[in-house]
Amino acid sequence: MKNWIKAAAAAAVGIALSASAASAAWDKVVVATEGAYPPFNFVDKDGNLQGFDVDFTKELCKTAGVECEIVAQDWDGIIPGLLAKKFDAIIAQMSITEERKRSIDFTNYYCTTPAVFVGKDGMKIEAYKDGKVMEDALDGMVIGVQRSTTHANFLEDNFPNAEIRMYDTQDNALLDLTAGRIDATLADSGVLLEWVNSDAGKGYSFVSDTFAPVEWFGEGAGIGIRKEDQDLKELFNKALAEMLANGSYEKLNKKYFETINLHPR
Amino acid sequence: MFEDLIYVLGKYHSWLIQGLGLTLQLLLISVIFGSALAIPLAICRTSKKVWVQAVPFSFIYVFRGTPLIAQLFMMYYGVGQLIANIDGIQDSWMWSYLRDPYWYCLFTFVLNTAAYVAEIMRGGINNVPSGEIEAARACGMTPATTYRRIIFPRMWQIIWPAYTNDVIFTLKATSLASTVTMMELTGAARKIVARTALPYEAFISAGIIYLIIVYVLTFGFKGVEKYLRRNEVRQANKKPSVKIGAQA
């Protein structure tokens, strides 16, 4: 019996030691990004990696107290590269999905482009407020949305009294919006922001708050890490929480997107 | 596979039924109005005067010569946008119709069907035995009466199999309506795929419904064909009875 306790104690010490050894091993982390997804990550004309993801990574590593090297990696090879230990983390707007979770692990989500309604200037739609769906907010309206998207599901499941038109592409929905054949469209705010600011979108603007409830739009993008590196996951999660608390995340968010909240939950 | 099929049908059958309703509606209206419009087109097309022929010829040429999906987009996004830009139109009572994709779809399908059917009818009219027309003239029938009593009945007899084929073609063409936001049968299936990620189950369900429609259509059209050819059948039945009589 005593032997058994001894063995357990020795094992516990061993685990504690190896854990501290591992965290000590993370004074340098190699982070991969795609470098082809502006404004989140891209290569500028001098050949340097730029974008929200890159700035976020620098800030995250500073907060976590680790030295980081950022490398570019083609999208197709980004998960294999992580598993082959070419780098230790992926910060490249990678959505957290069940399928990817089979091979790699993710931190908490660090970014999501929430959904937003776009309509004529001066309009106001409050379909999602204080974490609740306002089921009568769209009554009698004609709303356009791209087929086969989470946005389409959200509209169809929650607003029985609205007419939902499903388009093949978001561009066609926007065409019909300018023709006045639909009253508003719901889509990814990152996509719509570009359109609203373009000539084609003159007279139209965001007419709702941005929102991204998990049950409809998924968890968002997380930092991809190897399954065995649970200590790195903890390290990043802690640093992320700190960034959100001390306002440095918000500052970065504002730098890239004035009107879109990238971390709404 | 079967479990998934039962799941799809159990949960989303109401979408398929709604889609079926819209598909049948589009088909019925396209065929009826398309065929009605095809009659004057076909008559003009058989005229010997070039100026009478010109309009139906160019109409038929354009609608048979371009893809239906291009026509649909042209009508919905092209004509639709032009109409939307007319001053004051968005405030008028007509706007609730003009903003609706339904009417653009129907209009395109009717014109497209008219073009194809008119061409089939032209063939039918040209193939009415000239002896019968001459006989009618000799009896003192006016051209209108000749059409009513001789040419049209004969034409329907001749074109019926091709016409049946065209109706089935129109049925399938209605599936394009989902590209301009109309949720007919194919649109419903695509919506189910988006929800369930079960493409086979959804499209097989829709496919089976199409097959059933085609089966009912061919059955009905076969019945009409029998009716149209009742004289030939009567004559065909007579011949052997005469032979048997001769042998006896």
PDB file of N, CA, C and O in Angstrom, chain A residues 120 142 147-148 152-153 156-157 165-168 172 175-176 178-183, chain B residues 15 76-77 80-81 84 90 95 98-101 104 178-179 181 183 190-191 194-195:
ATOM      1  N   LYS A 120     -30.931  50.417 -46.940  1.00  0.00           N
ATOM      2  CA  LYS A 120     -30.839  51.843 -47.264  1.00  0.00           C
ATOM      3  C   LYS A 120     -30.407  52.639 -46.036  1.00  0.00           C
ATOM      4  O   LYS A 120     -30.760  52.304 -44.908  1.00  0.00           O
ATOM      5  N   VAL A 142     -38.721  41.889 -47.117  1.00  0.00           N
ATOM      6  CA  VAL A 142     -38.119  40.945 -48.048  1.00  0.00           C
ATOM      7  C   VAL A 142     -36.609  41.010 -47.836  1.00  0.00           C
ATOM      8  O   VAL A 142     -35.992  42.055 -48.021  1.00  0.00           O
ATOM      9  N   ARG A 147     -27.611  31.519 -50.563  1.00  0.00           N
ATOM     10  CA  ARG A 147     -28.039  30.162 -50.251  1.00  0.00           C
ATOM     11  C   ARG A 147     -26.905  29.367 -49.606  1.00  0.00           C
ATOM     12  O   ARG A 147     -25.735  29.656 -49.816  1.00  0.00           O
ATOM     13  N   SER A 148     -27.243  28.368 -48.832  1.00  0.00           N
ATOM     14  CA  SER A 148     -26.266  27.444 -48.245  1.00  0.00           C
ATOM     15  C   SER A 148     -25.295  28.114 -47.283  1.00  0.00           C
ATOM     16  O   SER A 148     -24.165  27.689 -47.134  1.00  0.00           O
ATOM     17  N   ALA A 152     -28.275  32.179 -44.103  1.00  0.00           N
ATOM     18  CA  ALA A 152     -29.566  31.732 -44.635  1.00  0.00           C
ATOM     19  C   ALA A 152     -30.307  30.909 -43.581  1.00  0.00           C
ATOM     20  O   ALA A 152     -31.500  31.103 -43.354  1.00  0.00           O
ATOM     21  N   ASN A 153     -29.575  30.021 -42.926  1.00  0.00           N
ATOM     22  CA  ASN A 153     -30.196  29.189 -41.883  1.00  0.00           C
ATOM     23  C   ASN A 153     -30.736  30.054 -40.746  1.00  0.00           C
ATOM     24  O   ASN A 153     -31.839  29.829 -40.249  1.00  0.00           O
ATOM     25  N   GLU A 156     -33.933  31.784 -41.904  1.00  0.00           N
ATOM     26  CA  GLU A 156     -35.043  30.885 -42.155  1.00  0.00           C
ATOM     27  C   GLU A 156     -35.606  30.281 -40.872  1.00  0.00           C
ATOM     28  O   GLU A 156     -36.801  30.050 -40.760  1.00  0.00           O
ATOM     29  N   ASP A 157     -34.734  30.033 -39.916  1.00  0.00           N
ATOM     30  CA  ASP A 157     -35.193  29.384 -38.696  1.00  0.00           C
ATOM     31  C   ASP A 157     -35.830  30.350 -37.699  1.00  0.00           C
ATOM     32  O   ASP A 157     -36.536  29.927 -36.802  1.00  0.00           O
ATOM     33  N   ARG A 165     -35.388  35.562 -49.568  1.00  0.00           N
ATOM     34  CA  ARG A 165     -35.017  35.179 -50.935  1.00  0.00           C
ATOM     35  C   ARG A 165     -33.584  34.673 -50.933  1.00  0.00           C
ATOM     36  O   ARG A 165     -32.693  35.332 -50.421  1.00  0.00           O
ATOM     37  N   MET A 166     -33.392  33.488 -51.527  1.00  0.00           N
ATOM     38  CA  MET A 166     -32.063  32.869 -51.502  1.00  0.00           C
ATOM     39  C   MET A 166     -31.361  33.048 -52.843  1.00  0.00           C
ATOM     40  O   MET A 166     -31.857  32.608 -53.872  1.00  0.00           O
ATOM     41  N   TYR A 167     -30.198  33.656 -52.816  1.00  0.00           N
ATOM     42  CA  TYR A 167     -29.449  33.927 -54.039  1.00  0.00           C
ATOM     43  C   TYR A 167     -28.277  32.977 -54.192  1.00  0.00           C
ATOM     44  O   TYR A 167     -27.760  32.459 -53.206  1.00  0.00           O
ATOM     45  N   ASP A 168     -27.870  32.774 -55.445  1.00  0.00           N
ATOM     46  CA  ASP A 168     -26.703  31.941 -55.710  1.00  0.00           C
ATOM     47  C   ASP A 168     -25.442  32.593 -55.178  1.00  0.00           C
ATOM     48  O   ASP A 168     -24.545  31.922 -54.687  1.00  0.00           O
ATOM     49  N   ASN A 172     -25.379  38.878 -56.390  1.00  0.00           N
ATOM     50  CA  ASN A 172     -26.727  38.990 -56.947  1.00  0.00           C
ATOM     51  C   ASN A 172     -27.711  39.567 -55.939  1.00  0.00           C
ATOM     52  O   ASN A 172     -28.606  40.334 -56.302  1.00  0.00           O
ATOM     53  N   LEU A 175     -27.144  43.218 -55.997  1.00  0.00           N
ATOM     54  CA  LEU A 175     -27.755  43.788 -57.200  1.00  0.00           C
ATOM     55  C   LEU A 175     -29.235  44.064 -56.966  1.00  0.00           C
ATOM     56  O   LEU A 175     -29.750  45.129 -57.308  1.00  0.00           O
ATOM     57  N   ASP A 176     -29.913  43.074 -56.394  1.00  0.00           N
ATOM     58  CA  ASP A 176     -31.343  43.222 -56.147  1.00  0.00           C
ATOM     59  C   ASP A 176     -31.633  44.224 -55.035  1.00  0.00           C
ATOM     60  O   ASP A 176     -32.693  44.838 -55.013  1.00  0.00           O
ATOM     61  N   THR A 178     -29.917  47.025 -54.627  1.00  0.00           N
ATOM     62  CA  THR A 178     -29.868  48.343 -55.276  1.00  0.00           C
ATOM     63  C   THR A 178     -31.053  48.545 -56.208  1.00  0.00           C
ATOM     64  O   THR A 178     -31.448  49.668 -56.479  1.00  0.00           O
ATOM     65  N   ALA A 179     -31.626  47.453 -56.709  1.00  0.00           N
ATOM     66  CA  ALA A 179     -32.815  47.580 -57.557  1.00  0.00           C
ATOM     67  C   ALA A 179     -34.074  47.767 -56.709  1.00  0.00           C
ATOM     68  O   ALA A 179     -35.153  47.962 -57.249  1.00  0.00           O
ATOM     69  N   GLY A 180     -33.932  47.652 -55.400  1.00  0.00           N
ATOM     70  CA  GLY A 180     -35.086  47.839 -54.527  1.00  0.00           C
ATOM     71  C   GLY A 180     -35.977  46.632 -54.437  1.00  0.00           C
ATOM     72  O   GLY A 180     -37.074  46.696 -53.895  1.00  0.00           O
ATOM     73  N   ARG A 181     -35.536  45.511 -54.984  1.00  0.00           N
ATOM     74  CA  ARG A 181     -36.401  44.340 -54.961  1.00  0.00           C
ATOM     75  C   ARG A 181     -36.317  43.576 -53.642  1.00  0.00           C
ATOM     76  O   ARG A 181     -37.153  42.724 -53.359  1.00  0.00           O
ATOM     77  N   ILE A 182     -35.255  43.824 -52.874  1.00  0.00           N
ATOM     78  CA  ILE A 182     -35.249  43.320 -51.506  1.00  0.00           C
ATOM     79  C   ILE A 182     -35.017  44.516 -50.582  1.00  0.00           C
ATOM     80  O   ILE A 182     -34.468  45.535 -51.007  1.00  0.00           O
ATOM     81  N   ASP A 183     -35.479  44.397 -49.345  1.00  0.00           N
ATOM     82  CA  ASP A 183     -35.369  45.521 -48.425  1.00  0.00           C
ATOM     83  C   ASP A 183     -34.003  45.563 -47.745  1.00  0.00           C
ATOM     84  O   ASP A 183     -33.509  46.623 -47.391  1.00  0.00           O
TER      85      ASP A 183
ATOM     86  N   TRP B  15     -40.885  21.132 -47.328  1.00  0.00           N
ATOM     87  CA  TRP B  15     -40.179  21.948 -48.328  1.00  0.00           C
ATOM     88  C   TRP B  15     -40.354  21.352 -49.723  1.00  0.00           C
ATOM     89  O   TRP B  15     -40.578  22.063 -50.691  1.00  0.00           O
ATOM     90  N   TYR B  76     -34.606  38.697 -65.419  1.00  0.00           N
ATOM     91  CA  TYR B  76     -34.705  39.034 -64.005  1.00  0.00           C
ATOM     92  C   TYR B  76     -33.767  40.176 -63.614  1.00  0.00           C
ATOM     93  O   TYR B  76     -34.192  41.165 -63.026  1.00  0.00           O
ATOM     94  N   TYR B  77     -32.488  40.033 -63.964  1.00  0.00           N
ATOM     95  CA  TYR B  77     -31.542  41.063 -63.559  1.00  0.00           C
ATOM     96  C   TYR B  77     -31.505  42.214 -64.558  1.00  0.00           C
ATOM     97  O   TYR B  77     -31.319  43.358 -64.184  1.00  0.00           O
ATOM     98  N   GLY B  80     -35.533  43.424 -65.201  1.00  0.00           N
ATOM     99  CA  GLY B  80     -35.958  43.733 -63.836  1.00  0.00           C
ATOM    100  C   GLY B  80     -35.320  45.009 -63.310  1.00  0.00           C
ATOM    101  O   GLY B  80     -35.986  45.850 -62.705  1.00  0.00           O
ATOM    102  N   GLN B  81     -34.024  45.162 -63.555  1.00  0.00           N
ATOM    103  CA  GLN B  81     -33.329  46.372 -63.087  1.00  0.00           C
ATOM    104  C   GLN B  81     -33.813  47.602 -63.843  1.00  0.00           C
ATOM    105  O   GLN B  81     -33.968  48.671 -63.260  1.00  0.00           O
ATOM    106  N   ALA B  84     -36.989  48.560 -62.406  1.00  0.00           N
ATOM    107  CA  ALA B  84     -36.800  49.115 -61.060  1.00  0.00           C
ATOM    108  C   ALA B  84     -36.323  50.564 -61.109  1.00  0.00           C
ATOM    109  O   ALA B  84     -36.580  51.345 -60.192  1.00  0.00           O
ATOM    110  N   GLN B  90     -41.381  52.320 -57.932  1.00  0.00           N
ATOM    111  CA  GLN B  90     -41.296  51.613 -56.658  1.00  0.00           C
ATOM    112  C   GLN B  90     -42.360  52.074 -55.661  1.00  0.00           C
ATOM    113  O   GLN B  90     -42.538  51.453 -54.622  1.00  0.00           O
ATOM    114  N   TRP B  95     -45.552  47.702 -58.059  1.00  0.00           N
ATOM    115  CA  TRP B  95     -44.221  47.312 -57.598  1.00  0.00           C
ATOM    116  C   TRP B  95     -44.206  45.986 -56.852  1.00  0.00           C
ATOM    117  O   TRP B  95     -43.266  45.206 -56.956  1.00  0.00           O
ATOM    118  N   LEU B  98     -43.905  43.663 -59.577  1.00  0.00           N
ATOM    119  CA  LEU B  98     -42.701  43.819 -60.395  1.00  0.00           C
ATOM    120  C   LEU B  98     -41.421  43.469 -59.644  1.00  0.00           C
ATOM    121  O   LEU B  98     -40.398  43.192 -60.245  1.00  0.00           O
ATOM    122  N   ARG B  99     -41.471  43.489 -58.310  1.00  0.00           N
ATOM    123  CA  ARG B  99     -40.267  43.143 -57.557  1.00  0.00           C
ATOM    124  C   ARG B  99     -40.186  41.645 -57.316  1.00  0.00           C
ATOM    125  O   ARG B  99     -39.196  41.136 -56.859  1.00  0.00           O
ATOM    126  N   ASP B 100     -41.277  40.937 -57.627  1.00  0.00           N
ATOM    127  CA  ASP B 100     -41.365  39.518 -57.332  1.00  0.00           C
ATOM    128  C   ASP B 100     -40.747  38.684 -58.465  1.00  0.00           C
ATOM    129  O   ASP B 100     -41.146  38.823 -59.610  1.00  0.00           O
ATOM    130  N   PRO B 101     -39.787  37.812 -58.155  1.00  0.00           N
ATOM    131  CA  PRO B 101     -39.145  37.011 -59.211  1.00  0.00           C
ATOM    132  C   PRO B 101     -40.120  36.096 -59.952  1.00  0.00           C
ATOM    133  O   PRO B 101     -39.876  35.725 -61.101  1.00  0.00           O
ATOM    134  N   TYR B 104     -41.183  37.256 -63.479  1.00  0.00           N
ATOM    135  CA  TYR B 104     -40.083  37.241 -64.452  1.00  0.00           C
ATOM    136  C   TYR B 104     -39.800  35.818 -64.907  1.00  0.00           C
ATOM    137  O   TYR B 104     -39.544  35.549 -66.081  1.00  0.00           O
ATOM    138  N   SER B 178     -34.765  28.217 -59.496  1.00  0.00           N
ATOM    139  CA  SER B 178     -34.110  28.371 -58.194  1.00  0.00           C
ATOM    140  C   SER B 178     -32.879  29.276 -58.287  1.00  0.00           C
ATOM    141  O   SER B 178     -32.395  29.753 -57.269  1.00  0.00           O
ATOM    142  N   THR B 179     -32.395  29.517 -59.510  1.00  0.00           N
ATOM    143  CA  THR B 179     -31.239  30.415 -59.638  1.00  0.00           C
ATOM    144  C   THR B 179     -31.642  31.870 -59.407  1.00  0.00           C
ATOM    145  O   THR B 179     -30.789  32.712 -59.175  1.00  0.00           O
ATOM    146  N   THR B 181     -33.875  32.722 -56.986  1.00  0.00           N
ATOM    147  CA  THR B 181     -34.469  32.696 -55.642  1.00  0.00           C
ATOM    148  C   THR B 181     -35.828  32.005 -55.528  1.00  0.00           C
ATOM    149  O   THR B 181     -36.446  32.048 -54.481  1.00  0.00           O
ATOM    150  N   MET B 183     -38.065  28.909 -54.898  1.00  0.00           N
ATOM    151  CA  MET B 183     -37.810  27.619 -54.271  1.00  0.00           C
ATOM    152  C   MET B 183     -38.718  26.539 -54.825  1.00  0.00           C
ATOM    153  O   MET B 183     -39.612  26.045 -54.148  1.00  0.00           O
ATOM    154  N   ARG B 190     -31.853  21.741 -53.002  1.00  0.00           N
ATOM    155  CA  ARG B 190     -30.579  22.412 -52.729  1.00  0.00           C
ATOM    156  C   ARG B 190     -30.564  22.995 -51.321  1.00  0.00           C
ATOM    157  O   ARG B 190     -29.541  23.011 -50.647  1.00  0.00           O
ATOM    158  N   LYS B 191     -31.726  23.484 -50.912  1.00  0.00           N
ATOM    159  CA  LYS B 191     -31.830  24.040 -49.571  1.00  0.00           C
ATOM    160  C   LYS B 191     -31.626  22.939 -48.523  1.00  0.00           C
ATOM    161  O   LYS B 191     -30.965  23.155 -47.510  1.00  0.00           O
ATOM    162  N   ALA B 194     -28.004  22.127 -48.217  1.00  0.00           N
ATOM    163  CA  ALA B 194     -27.298  23.145 -47.443  1.00  0.00           C
ATOM    164  C   ALA B 194     -27.469  22.900 -45.943  1.00  0.00           C
ATOM    165  O   ALA B 194     -26.575  23.168 -45.155  1.00  0.00           O
ATOM    166  N   ARG B 195     -28.620  22.386 -45.575  1.00  0.00           N
ATOM    167  CA  ARG B 195     -28.910  22.155 -44.167  1.00  0.00           C
ATOM    168  C   ARG B 195     -28.276  20.892 -43.631  1.00  0.00           C
ATOM    169  O   ARG B 195     -27.733  20.846 -42.535  1.00  0.00           O
TER     170      ARG B 195
END
